[in-house]
Coordinates of C-alpha atoms in Angstrom, one line a residue:
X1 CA 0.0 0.0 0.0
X2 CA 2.7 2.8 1.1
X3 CA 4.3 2.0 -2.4
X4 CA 1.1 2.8 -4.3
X5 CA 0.0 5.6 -2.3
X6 CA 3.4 7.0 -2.9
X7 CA 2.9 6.1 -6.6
X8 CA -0.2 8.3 -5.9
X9 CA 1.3 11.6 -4.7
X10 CA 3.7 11.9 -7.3
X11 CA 0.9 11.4 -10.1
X12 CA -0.7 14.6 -8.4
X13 CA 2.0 16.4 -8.6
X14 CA 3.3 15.7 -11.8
X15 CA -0.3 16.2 -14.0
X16 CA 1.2 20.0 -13.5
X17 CA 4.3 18.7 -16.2
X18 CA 3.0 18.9 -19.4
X19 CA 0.6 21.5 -20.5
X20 CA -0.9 25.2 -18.9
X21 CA -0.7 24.1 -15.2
X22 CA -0.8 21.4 -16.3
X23 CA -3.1 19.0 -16.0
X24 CA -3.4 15.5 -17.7
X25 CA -6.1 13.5 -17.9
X26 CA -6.2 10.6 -15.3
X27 CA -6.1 7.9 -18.3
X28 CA -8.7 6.0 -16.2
X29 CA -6.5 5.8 -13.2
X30 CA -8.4 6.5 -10.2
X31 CA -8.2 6.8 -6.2
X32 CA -10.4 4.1 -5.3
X33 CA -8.6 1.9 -4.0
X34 CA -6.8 4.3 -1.8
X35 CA -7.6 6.5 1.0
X36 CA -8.6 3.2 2.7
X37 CA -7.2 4.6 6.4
X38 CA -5.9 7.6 7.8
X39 CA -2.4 7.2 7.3
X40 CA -3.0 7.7 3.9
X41 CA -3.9 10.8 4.4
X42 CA -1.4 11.8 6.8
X43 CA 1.0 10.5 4.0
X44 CA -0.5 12.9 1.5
X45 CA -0.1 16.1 4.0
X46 CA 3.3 15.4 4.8
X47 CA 4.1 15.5 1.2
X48 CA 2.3 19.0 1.1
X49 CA 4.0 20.3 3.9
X50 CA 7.5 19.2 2.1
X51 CA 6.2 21.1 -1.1
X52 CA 5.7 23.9 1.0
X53 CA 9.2 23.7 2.6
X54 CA 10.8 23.7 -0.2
X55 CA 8.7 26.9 -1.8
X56 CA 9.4 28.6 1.0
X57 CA 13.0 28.3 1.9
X58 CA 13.7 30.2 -1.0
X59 CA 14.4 33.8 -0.9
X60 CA 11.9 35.5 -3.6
X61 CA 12.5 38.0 -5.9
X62 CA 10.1 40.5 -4.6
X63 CA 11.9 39.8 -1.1
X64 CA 15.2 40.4 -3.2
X65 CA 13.9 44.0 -4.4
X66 CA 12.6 44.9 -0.9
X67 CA 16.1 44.3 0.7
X68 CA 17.1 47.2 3.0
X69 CA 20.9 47.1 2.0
X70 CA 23.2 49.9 0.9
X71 CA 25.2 47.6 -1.4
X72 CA 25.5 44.9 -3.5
X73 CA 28.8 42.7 -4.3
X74 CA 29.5 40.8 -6.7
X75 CA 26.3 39.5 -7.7
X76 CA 25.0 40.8 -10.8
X77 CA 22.4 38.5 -11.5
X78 CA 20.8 40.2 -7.9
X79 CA 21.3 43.8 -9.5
X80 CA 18.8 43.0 -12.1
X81 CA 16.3 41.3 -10.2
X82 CA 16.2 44.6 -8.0
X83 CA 16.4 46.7 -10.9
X84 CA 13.3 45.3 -13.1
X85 CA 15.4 44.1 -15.6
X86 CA 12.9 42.8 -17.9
X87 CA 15.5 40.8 -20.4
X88 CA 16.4 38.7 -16.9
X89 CA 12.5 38.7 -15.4
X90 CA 11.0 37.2 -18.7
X91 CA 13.7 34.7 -19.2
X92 CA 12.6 31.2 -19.2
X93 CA 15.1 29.6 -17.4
X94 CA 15.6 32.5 -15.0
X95 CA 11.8 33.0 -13.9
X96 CA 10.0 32.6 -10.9
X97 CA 8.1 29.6 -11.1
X98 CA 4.5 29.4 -9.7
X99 CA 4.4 25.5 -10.5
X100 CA 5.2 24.3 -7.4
X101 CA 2.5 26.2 -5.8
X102 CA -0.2 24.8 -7.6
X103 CA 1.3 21.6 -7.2
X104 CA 0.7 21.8 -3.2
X105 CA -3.3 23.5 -4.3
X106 CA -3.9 20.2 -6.8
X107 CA -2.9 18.2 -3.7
X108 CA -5.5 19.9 -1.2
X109 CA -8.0 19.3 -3.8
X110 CA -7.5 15.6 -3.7
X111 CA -7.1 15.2 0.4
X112 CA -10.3 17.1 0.2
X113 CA -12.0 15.0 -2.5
X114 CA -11.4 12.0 -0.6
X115 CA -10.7 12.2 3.0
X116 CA -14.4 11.6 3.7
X117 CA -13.9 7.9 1.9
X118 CA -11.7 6.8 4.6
X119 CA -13.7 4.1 6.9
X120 CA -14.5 4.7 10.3
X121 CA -12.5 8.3 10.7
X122 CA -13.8 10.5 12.9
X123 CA -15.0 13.6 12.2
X124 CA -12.5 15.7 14.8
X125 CA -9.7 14.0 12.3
X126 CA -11.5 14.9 9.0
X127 CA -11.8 18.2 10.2
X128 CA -8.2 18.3 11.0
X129 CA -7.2 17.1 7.2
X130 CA -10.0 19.6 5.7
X131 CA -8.3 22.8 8.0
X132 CA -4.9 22.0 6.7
X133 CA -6.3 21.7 3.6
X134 CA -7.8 24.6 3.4
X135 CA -4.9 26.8 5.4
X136 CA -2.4 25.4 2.6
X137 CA -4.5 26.7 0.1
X138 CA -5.5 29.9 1.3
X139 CA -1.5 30.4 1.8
X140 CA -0.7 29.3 -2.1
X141 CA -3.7 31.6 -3.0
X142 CA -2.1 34.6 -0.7
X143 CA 1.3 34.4 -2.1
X144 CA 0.3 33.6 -5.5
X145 CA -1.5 36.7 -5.6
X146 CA 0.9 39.2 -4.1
X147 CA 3.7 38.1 -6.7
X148 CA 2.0 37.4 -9.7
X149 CA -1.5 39.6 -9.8
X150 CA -3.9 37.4 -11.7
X151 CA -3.8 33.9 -11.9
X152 CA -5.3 30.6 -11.7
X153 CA -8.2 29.4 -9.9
X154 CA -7.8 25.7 -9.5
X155 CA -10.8 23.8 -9.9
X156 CA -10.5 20.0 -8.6
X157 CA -8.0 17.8 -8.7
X158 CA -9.0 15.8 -11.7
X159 CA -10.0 18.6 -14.0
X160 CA -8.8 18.5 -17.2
X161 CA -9.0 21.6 -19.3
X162 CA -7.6 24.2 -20.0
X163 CA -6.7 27.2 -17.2
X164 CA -7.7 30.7 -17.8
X165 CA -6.1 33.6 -15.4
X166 CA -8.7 34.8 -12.3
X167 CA -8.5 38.6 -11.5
X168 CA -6.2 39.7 -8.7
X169 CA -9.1 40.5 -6.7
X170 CA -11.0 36.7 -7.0
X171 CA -7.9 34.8 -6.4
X172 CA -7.5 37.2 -2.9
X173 CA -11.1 35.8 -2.2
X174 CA -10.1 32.5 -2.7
X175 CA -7.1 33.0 0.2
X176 CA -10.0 34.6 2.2
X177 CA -13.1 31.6 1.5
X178 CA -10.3 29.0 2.5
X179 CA -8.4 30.8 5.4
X180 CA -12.0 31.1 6.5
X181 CA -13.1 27.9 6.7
X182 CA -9.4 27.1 7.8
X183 CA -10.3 28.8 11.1
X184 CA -13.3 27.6 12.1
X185 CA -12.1 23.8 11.7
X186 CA -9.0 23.8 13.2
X187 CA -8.4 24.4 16.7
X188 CA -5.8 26.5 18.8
X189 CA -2.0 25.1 18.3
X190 CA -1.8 23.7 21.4
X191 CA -4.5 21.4 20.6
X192 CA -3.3 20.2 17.4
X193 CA -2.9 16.4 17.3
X194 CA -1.4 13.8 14.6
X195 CA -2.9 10.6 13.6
X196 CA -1.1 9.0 16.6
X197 CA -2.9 11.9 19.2
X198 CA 0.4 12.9 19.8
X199 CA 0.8 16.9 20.1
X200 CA 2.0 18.6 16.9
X201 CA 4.8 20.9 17.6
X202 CA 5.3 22.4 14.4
X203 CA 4.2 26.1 14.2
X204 CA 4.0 25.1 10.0
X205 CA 0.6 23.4 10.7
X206 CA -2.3 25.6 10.4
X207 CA -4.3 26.1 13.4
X208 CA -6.9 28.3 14.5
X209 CA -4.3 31.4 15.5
X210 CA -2.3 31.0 11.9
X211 CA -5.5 30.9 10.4
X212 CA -6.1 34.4 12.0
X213 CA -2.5 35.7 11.4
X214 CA -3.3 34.6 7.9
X215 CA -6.3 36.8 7.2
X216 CA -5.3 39.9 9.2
X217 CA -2.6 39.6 6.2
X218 CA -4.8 38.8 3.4
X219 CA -7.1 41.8 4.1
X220 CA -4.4 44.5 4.9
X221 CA -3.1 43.7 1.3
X222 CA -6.7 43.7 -0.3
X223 CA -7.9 46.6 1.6
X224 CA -4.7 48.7 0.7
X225 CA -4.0 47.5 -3.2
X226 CA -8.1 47.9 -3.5
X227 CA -8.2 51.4 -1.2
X228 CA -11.1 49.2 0.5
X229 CA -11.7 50.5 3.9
X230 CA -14.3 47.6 4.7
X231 CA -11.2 45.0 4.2
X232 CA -8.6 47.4 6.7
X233 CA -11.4 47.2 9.3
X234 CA -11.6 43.3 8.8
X235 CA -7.8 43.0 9.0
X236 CA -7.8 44.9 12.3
X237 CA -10.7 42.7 13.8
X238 CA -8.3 39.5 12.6
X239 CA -5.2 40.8 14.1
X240 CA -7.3 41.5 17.4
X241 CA -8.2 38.2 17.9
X242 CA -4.0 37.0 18.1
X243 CA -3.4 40.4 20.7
X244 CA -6.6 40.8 22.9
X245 CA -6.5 38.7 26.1
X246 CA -10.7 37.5 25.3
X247 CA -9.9 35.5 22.5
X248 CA -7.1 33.6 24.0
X249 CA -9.5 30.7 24.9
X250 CA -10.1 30.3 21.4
X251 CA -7.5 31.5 19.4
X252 CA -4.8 30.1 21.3
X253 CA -1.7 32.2 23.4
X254 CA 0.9 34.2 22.1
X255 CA 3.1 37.0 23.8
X256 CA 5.7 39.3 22.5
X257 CA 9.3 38.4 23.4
X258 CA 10.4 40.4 26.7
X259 CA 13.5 41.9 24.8
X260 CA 15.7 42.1 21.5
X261 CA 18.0 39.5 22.7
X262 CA 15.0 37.1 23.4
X263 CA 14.3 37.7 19.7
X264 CA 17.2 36.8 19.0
X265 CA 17.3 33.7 20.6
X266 CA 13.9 32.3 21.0
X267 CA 12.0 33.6 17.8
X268 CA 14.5 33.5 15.3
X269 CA 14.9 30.1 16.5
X270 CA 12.0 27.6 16.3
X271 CA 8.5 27.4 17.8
X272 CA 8.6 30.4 20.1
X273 CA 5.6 31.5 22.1
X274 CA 5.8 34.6 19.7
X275 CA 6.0 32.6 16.3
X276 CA 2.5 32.4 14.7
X277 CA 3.5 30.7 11.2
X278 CA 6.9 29.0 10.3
X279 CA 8.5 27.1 8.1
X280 CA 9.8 23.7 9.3
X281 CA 13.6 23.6 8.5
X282 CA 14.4 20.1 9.7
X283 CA 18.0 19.0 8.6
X284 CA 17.0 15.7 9.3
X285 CA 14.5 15.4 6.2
X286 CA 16.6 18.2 4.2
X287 CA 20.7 18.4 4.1
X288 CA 20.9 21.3 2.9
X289 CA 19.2 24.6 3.0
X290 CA 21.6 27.1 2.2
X291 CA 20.7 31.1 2.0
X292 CA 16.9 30.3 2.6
X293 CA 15.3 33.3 4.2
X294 CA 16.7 37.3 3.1
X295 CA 18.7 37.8 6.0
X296 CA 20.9 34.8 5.9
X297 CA 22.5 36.7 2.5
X298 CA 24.1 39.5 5.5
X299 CA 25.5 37.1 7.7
X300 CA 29.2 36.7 8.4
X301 CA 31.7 37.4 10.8
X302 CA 31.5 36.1 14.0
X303 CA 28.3 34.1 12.9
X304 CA 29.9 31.6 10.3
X305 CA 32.9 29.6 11.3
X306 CA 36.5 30.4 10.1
X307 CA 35.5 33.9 9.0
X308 CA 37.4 37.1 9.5
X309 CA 35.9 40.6 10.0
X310 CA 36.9 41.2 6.2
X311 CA 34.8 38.8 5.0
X312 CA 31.9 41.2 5.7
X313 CA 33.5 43.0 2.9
X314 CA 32.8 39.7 0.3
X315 CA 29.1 38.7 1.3
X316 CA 26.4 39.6 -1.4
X317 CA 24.6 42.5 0.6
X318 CA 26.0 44.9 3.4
X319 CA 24.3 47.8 5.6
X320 CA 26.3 50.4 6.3
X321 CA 27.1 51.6 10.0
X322 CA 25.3 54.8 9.4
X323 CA 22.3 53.2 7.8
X324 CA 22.2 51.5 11.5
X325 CA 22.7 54.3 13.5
X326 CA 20.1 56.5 12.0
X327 CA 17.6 53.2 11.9
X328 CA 18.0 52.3 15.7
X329 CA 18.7 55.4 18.8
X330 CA 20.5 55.3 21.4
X331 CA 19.2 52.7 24.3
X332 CA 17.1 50.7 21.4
X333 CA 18.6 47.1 22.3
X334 CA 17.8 46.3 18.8
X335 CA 20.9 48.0 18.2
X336 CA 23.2 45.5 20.8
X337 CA 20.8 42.4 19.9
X338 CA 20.3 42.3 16.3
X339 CA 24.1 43.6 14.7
X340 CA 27.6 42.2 16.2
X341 CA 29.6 45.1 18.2
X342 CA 27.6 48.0 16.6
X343 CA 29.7 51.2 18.6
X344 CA 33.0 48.9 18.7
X345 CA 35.6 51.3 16.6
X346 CA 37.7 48.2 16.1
X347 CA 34.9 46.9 14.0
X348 CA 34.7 49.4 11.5
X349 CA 35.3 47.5 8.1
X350 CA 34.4 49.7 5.2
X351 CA 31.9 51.3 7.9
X352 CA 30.0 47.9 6.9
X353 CA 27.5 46.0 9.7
X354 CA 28.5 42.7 11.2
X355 CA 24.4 41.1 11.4
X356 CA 23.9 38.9 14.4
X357 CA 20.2 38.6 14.7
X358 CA 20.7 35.0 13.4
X359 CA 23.5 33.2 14.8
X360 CA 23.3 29.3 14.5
X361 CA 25.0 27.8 11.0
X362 CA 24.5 24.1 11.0
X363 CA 27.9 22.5 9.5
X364 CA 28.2 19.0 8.8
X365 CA 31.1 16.8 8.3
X366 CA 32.4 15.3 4.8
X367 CA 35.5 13.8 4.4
X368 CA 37.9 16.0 5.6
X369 CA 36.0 18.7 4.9
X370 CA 33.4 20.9 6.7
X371 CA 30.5 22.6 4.9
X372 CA 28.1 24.7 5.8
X373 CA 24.8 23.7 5.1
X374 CA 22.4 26.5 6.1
X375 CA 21.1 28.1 9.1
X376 CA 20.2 25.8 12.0
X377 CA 16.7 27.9 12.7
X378 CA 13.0 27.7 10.9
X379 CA 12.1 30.4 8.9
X380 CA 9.3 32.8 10.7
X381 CA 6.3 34.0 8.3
X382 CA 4.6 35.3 11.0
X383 CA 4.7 36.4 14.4
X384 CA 3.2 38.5 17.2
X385 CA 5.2 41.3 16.5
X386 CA 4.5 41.4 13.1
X387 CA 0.7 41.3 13.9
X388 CA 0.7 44.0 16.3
X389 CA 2.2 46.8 13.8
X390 CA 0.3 44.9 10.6
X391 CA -3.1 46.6 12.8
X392 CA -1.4 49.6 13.7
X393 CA -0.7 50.5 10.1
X394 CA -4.4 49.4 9.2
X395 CA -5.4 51.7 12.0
X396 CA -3.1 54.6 11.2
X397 CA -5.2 54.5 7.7
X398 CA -8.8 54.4 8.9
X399 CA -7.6 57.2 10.7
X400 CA -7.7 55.5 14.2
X401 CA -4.9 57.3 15.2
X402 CA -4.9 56.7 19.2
X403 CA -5.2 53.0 18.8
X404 CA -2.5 52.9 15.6
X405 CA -0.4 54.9 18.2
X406 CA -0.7 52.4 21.1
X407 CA 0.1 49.3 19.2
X408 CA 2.8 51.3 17.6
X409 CA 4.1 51.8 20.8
X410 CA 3.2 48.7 22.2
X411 CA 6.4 47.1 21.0
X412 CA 8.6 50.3 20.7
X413 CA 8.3 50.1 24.6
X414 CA 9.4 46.5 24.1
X415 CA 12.3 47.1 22.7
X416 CA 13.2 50.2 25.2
X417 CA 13.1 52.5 21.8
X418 CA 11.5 56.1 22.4
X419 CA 8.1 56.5 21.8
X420 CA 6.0 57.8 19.0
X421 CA 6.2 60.6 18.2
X422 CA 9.2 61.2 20.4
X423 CA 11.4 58.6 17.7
X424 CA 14.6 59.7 16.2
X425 CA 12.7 59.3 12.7
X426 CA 9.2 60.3 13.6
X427 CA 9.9 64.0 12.1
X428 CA 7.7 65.3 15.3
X429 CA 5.1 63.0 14.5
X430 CA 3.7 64.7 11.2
X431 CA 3.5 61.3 9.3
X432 CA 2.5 58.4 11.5
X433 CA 1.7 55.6 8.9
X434 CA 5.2 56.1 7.7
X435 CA 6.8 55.8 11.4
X436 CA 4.6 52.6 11.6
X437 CA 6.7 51.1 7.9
X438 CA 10.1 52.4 9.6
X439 CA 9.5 50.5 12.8
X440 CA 8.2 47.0 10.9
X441 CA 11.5 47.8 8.7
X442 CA 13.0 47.7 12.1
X443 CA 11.7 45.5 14.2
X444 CA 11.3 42.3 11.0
X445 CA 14.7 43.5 9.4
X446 CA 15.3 40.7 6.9
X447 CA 12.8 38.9 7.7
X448 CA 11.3 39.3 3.7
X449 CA 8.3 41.6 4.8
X450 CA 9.9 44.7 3.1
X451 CA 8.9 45.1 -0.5
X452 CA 5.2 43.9 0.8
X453 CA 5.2 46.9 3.5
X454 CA 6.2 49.1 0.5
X455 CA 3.8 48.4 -1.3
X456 CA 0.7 48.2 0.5
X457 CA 1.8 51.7 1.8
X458 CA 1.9 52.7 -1.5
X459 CA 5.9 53.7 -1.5
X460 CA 6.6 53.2 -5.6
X461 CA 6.0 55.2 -8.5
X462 CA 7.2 58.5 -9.8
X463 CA 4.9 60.7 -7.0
X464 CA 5.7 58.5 -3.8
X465 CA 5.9 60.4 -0.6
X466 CA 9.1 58.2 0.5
X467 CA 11.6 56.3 -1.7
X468 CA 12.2 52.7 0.5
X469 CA 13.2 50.2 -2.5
X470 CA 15.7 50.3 -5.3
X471 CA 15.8 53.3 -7.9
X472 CA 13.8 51.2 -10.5
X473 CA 10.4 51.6 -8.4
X474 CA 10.5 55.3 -9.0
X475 CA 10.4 55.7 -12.8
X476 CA 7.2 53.4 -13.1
X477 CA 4.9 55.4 -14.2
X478 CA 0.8 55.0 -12.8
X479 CA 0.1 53.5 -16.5
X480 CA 3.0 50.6 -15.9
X481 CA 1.7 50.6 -12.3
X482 CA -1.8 49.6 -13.4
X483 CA -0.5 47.3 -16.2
X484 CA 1.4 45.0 -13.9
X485 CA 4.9 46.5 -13.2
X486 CA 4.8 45.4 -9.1
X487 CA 4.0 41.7 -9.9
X488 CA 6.4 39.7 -11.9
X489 CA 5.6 38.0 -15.0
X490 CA 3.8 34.9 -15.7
X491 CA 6.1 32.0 -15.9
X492 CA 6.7 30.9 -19.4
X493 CA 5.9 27.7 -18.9
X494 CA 2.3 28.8 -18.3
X495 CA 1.8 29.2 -21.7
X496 CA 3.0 25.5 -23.0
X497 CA -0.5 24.2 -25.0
X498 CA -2.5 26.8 -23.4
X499 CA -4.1 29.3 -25.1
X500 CA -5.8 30.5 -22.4
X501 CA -3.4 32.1 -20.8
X502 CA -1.9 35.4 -21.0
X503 CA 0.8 37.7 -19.7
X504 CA 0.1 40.9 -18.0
X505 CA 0.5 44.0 -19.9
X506 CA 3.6 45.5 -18.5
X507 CA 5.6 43.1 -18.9
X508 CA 4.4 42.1 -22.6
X509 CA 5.5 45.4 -23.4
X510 CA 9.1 44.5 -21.7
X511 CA 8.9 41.4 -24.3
X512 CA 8.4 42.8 -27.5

């Protein structure tokens, strides 16, 4: 059986190999003699949380273009990525590939399909399949969405036709339906169980409080790329339910981290009591993981072993010292926690930063040799703090200023940083949404939230109030704006044998 079923999975993910998506017809081979108990299921949702691990221990190339850095070294093919370089963008074998997202949605589709076939499971379990089902896909649907604009709606597993792009705006409803329905069947994390009723201590499981984290996301990004008030409200009342002490019973527990250092330590770690949403890194299942979030590209000396303090001066990206200085003030122990020897003059190399908010590279033994195989930490999606000034900045533009100020502050105080509008950058308080970017950009430095922030605060284009991302952003006229310019282009493998599908407008102009 474990043979065949494994026979199965892969035929579910490969029917995206061929055409559009791209599915195959079945070729009269069906499920039905599968799905007979639940560890065939639990099977097929282990496979989709690999999928997932693997899509997202990848650093993107909007999280690329969002980088805070003041250089780049020696890495050219990073220049043009951040510089909408459309001759590297549309190029086949240099694209962004959405495949392996649809891969992990074709896969929820047949869990769902047939997790109610299996004999004698209870419903508490079905419902636990269904909500991961459905978290998984409102994920795929949510990232899908914010890189590529329009795209595919995925109809059933087995469906056999062509694929047409969905607006933006109906594939963000799809993350919303499913996240939905996502939290009302799972339960809080603490209460997650496997097939064995064995806790589950993974924070890449959905549950009932990443379900939450999820929407609060989805509906800042639809109510800011839409101007949609109604969708900034809803993203507030989300992000409320993972900070306000009456929906703990249901939602589950999570607390900020006391101090930098604990950030440091605990949530840049694994599995943290602030950690909402990770990704799994598990060198056990995986060897090698390499430069798998954004800020893993800044860290050398004293981090990684053998290294020098000139080696800061051969890594890909570098901040400079006064880029920190003006970032963090004096008594913010972000300053101490999250960079190596900040105010040590015998540590200025080329005035460059030594980052040390990650600081645990797994090596491994071969031969005689060595090697580094990645960073010994999950990668955090999600957490507490993150939720906390995701409200304030939906608050700040409804215009709730007193309660965008308190959560703003809420984790300033945290982090012993002078409060707004008292902040070194706060300009005397005059722009308060913009104090609420500066402190996400410092608070979730390289975490891979930048480019996101920038956009939903509308920071691009020739008329932007604030310039935050590369030089390229601020020729793009509202016309290339509205035609596609912030997304990336459809993969060209979208278009083998389809018909159907189409690029977006900006970047067919990029192509001609």
């Amino acid at each position: 059986m474990r043979r065949i079923f494994i026979y199965m999975i892969c035929f579910a993910s490969l029917v995206f190999g061929g055409c559009d998506l791209n599915l195959e017809p079945e070729n009269g081979v069906t499920f039905d003699h599968y799905f007979q108990e639940e560890s065939d299921c639990n099977a097929l949702l282990r496979q989709m949380e690999a999928d997932l691990r693997v899509i997202w221990s990848a650093v993107t190339f909007h999280e690329h273009m969002g980088l805070l850095t003041d250089r780049v070294y020696n890495a050219a093919s990073i220049e043009k990525v951040r510089n909408l370089d459309p001759n590297y963008l549309t190029d086949r074998a240099k694209q962004q590939q959405w495949k392996p997202y649809y891969n992990v949605i074709t896969n929820t589709h047949l869990l769902e399909e047939n997790v109610g076939r299996v004999p004698n499971l209870e419903k508490k379990r079905q419902s636990f399949y269904l909500g991961q089902v459905y978290f998984m896909r409102a994920a795929c649907y949510f990232w899908l969405s914010r890189t590529w604009g329009d795209a595919v709606i995925v109809k059933s597993s087995s469906y056999i036709d062509r694929y047409e792009k969905s607006p933006a705006v109906e594939v963000i409803d799809s993350a919303i339906a499913n996240a939905k329905r996502a939290y009302r069947l799972l339960p809080r994390f603490d209460k997650l169980r496997d097939l064995n009723n064995k806790a589950l201590v993974s924070k890449q499981y959905g549950s009932r409080g990443s379900a939450a984290a999820l929407l609060a996301h989805i509906y800042a990004w639809k109510g800011s790329v839409q101007k949609n008030d109604d969708d900034l409200r809803a993203s507030v009342d989300w992000a409320s339910r993972l900070i306000e002490p009456q929906y703990q019973d249901s939602v589950g527990v999570y607390t900020l981290a006391g101090s930098a250092e604990e950030v440091v330590t605990s949530v840049m770690d694994r599995n943290s009591a602030e950690g909402i949403f990770e990704i799994e890194v598990n060198y056990a299942d995986i060897s090698y993981y390499g430069l798998f979030f954004p800020g893993s590209y800044f860290v050398s000396y004293p981090v990684m072993r053998n290294s020098g303090k000139n080696d800061i001066t051969t890594i890909n990206y570098g901040l400079y010292r006064s880029t920190v200085l003006n970032m963090y003030e004096e008594g913010d122990e972000r300053r101490d926690a999250f960079f190596y020897a900040l105010d040590s003059a015998g540590m200025n190399t080329a005035d460059l930063t030594y980052l040390y908010k990650w600081r645990t590279p797994r090596y491994e033994s071969s031969g005689s040799s060595i090697d580094f195989k990645g960073m010994d930490c999950n990668r955090v999606l999600m957490r507490l703090a993150d939720i906390y000034l995701l409200r304030a900045e939906c608050e700040a533009k409804l215009g709730m200023t007193a309660q965008a100020r308190e959560d703003l502050n809420a984790i300033r105080g945290r982090r012993k940083a002078n409060l707004f509008p008292a902040g070194k950058n706060d300009d005397g308080g005059s722009d308060l949404q913009y104090s609420i970017f500066l402190e996400r950009e410092r608070e979730l430095l390289f975490e891979g939230h930048r480019y996101y922030d920038a956009v939903r605060n509308g920071y691009y284009g020739q008329n932007s109030r604030h310039r935050v991302l590369p030089d390229a952003f601020y020729n793009l006229t509202d016309q290339d704006i509205t035609e596609g310019a912030l997304y990336l282009p459809v993969p060209q493998m979208a278009f083998n044998d389809n018909d159907l599908m189409i690029q977006n407008a900006y970047w067919i102009s990029k192509m001609r």
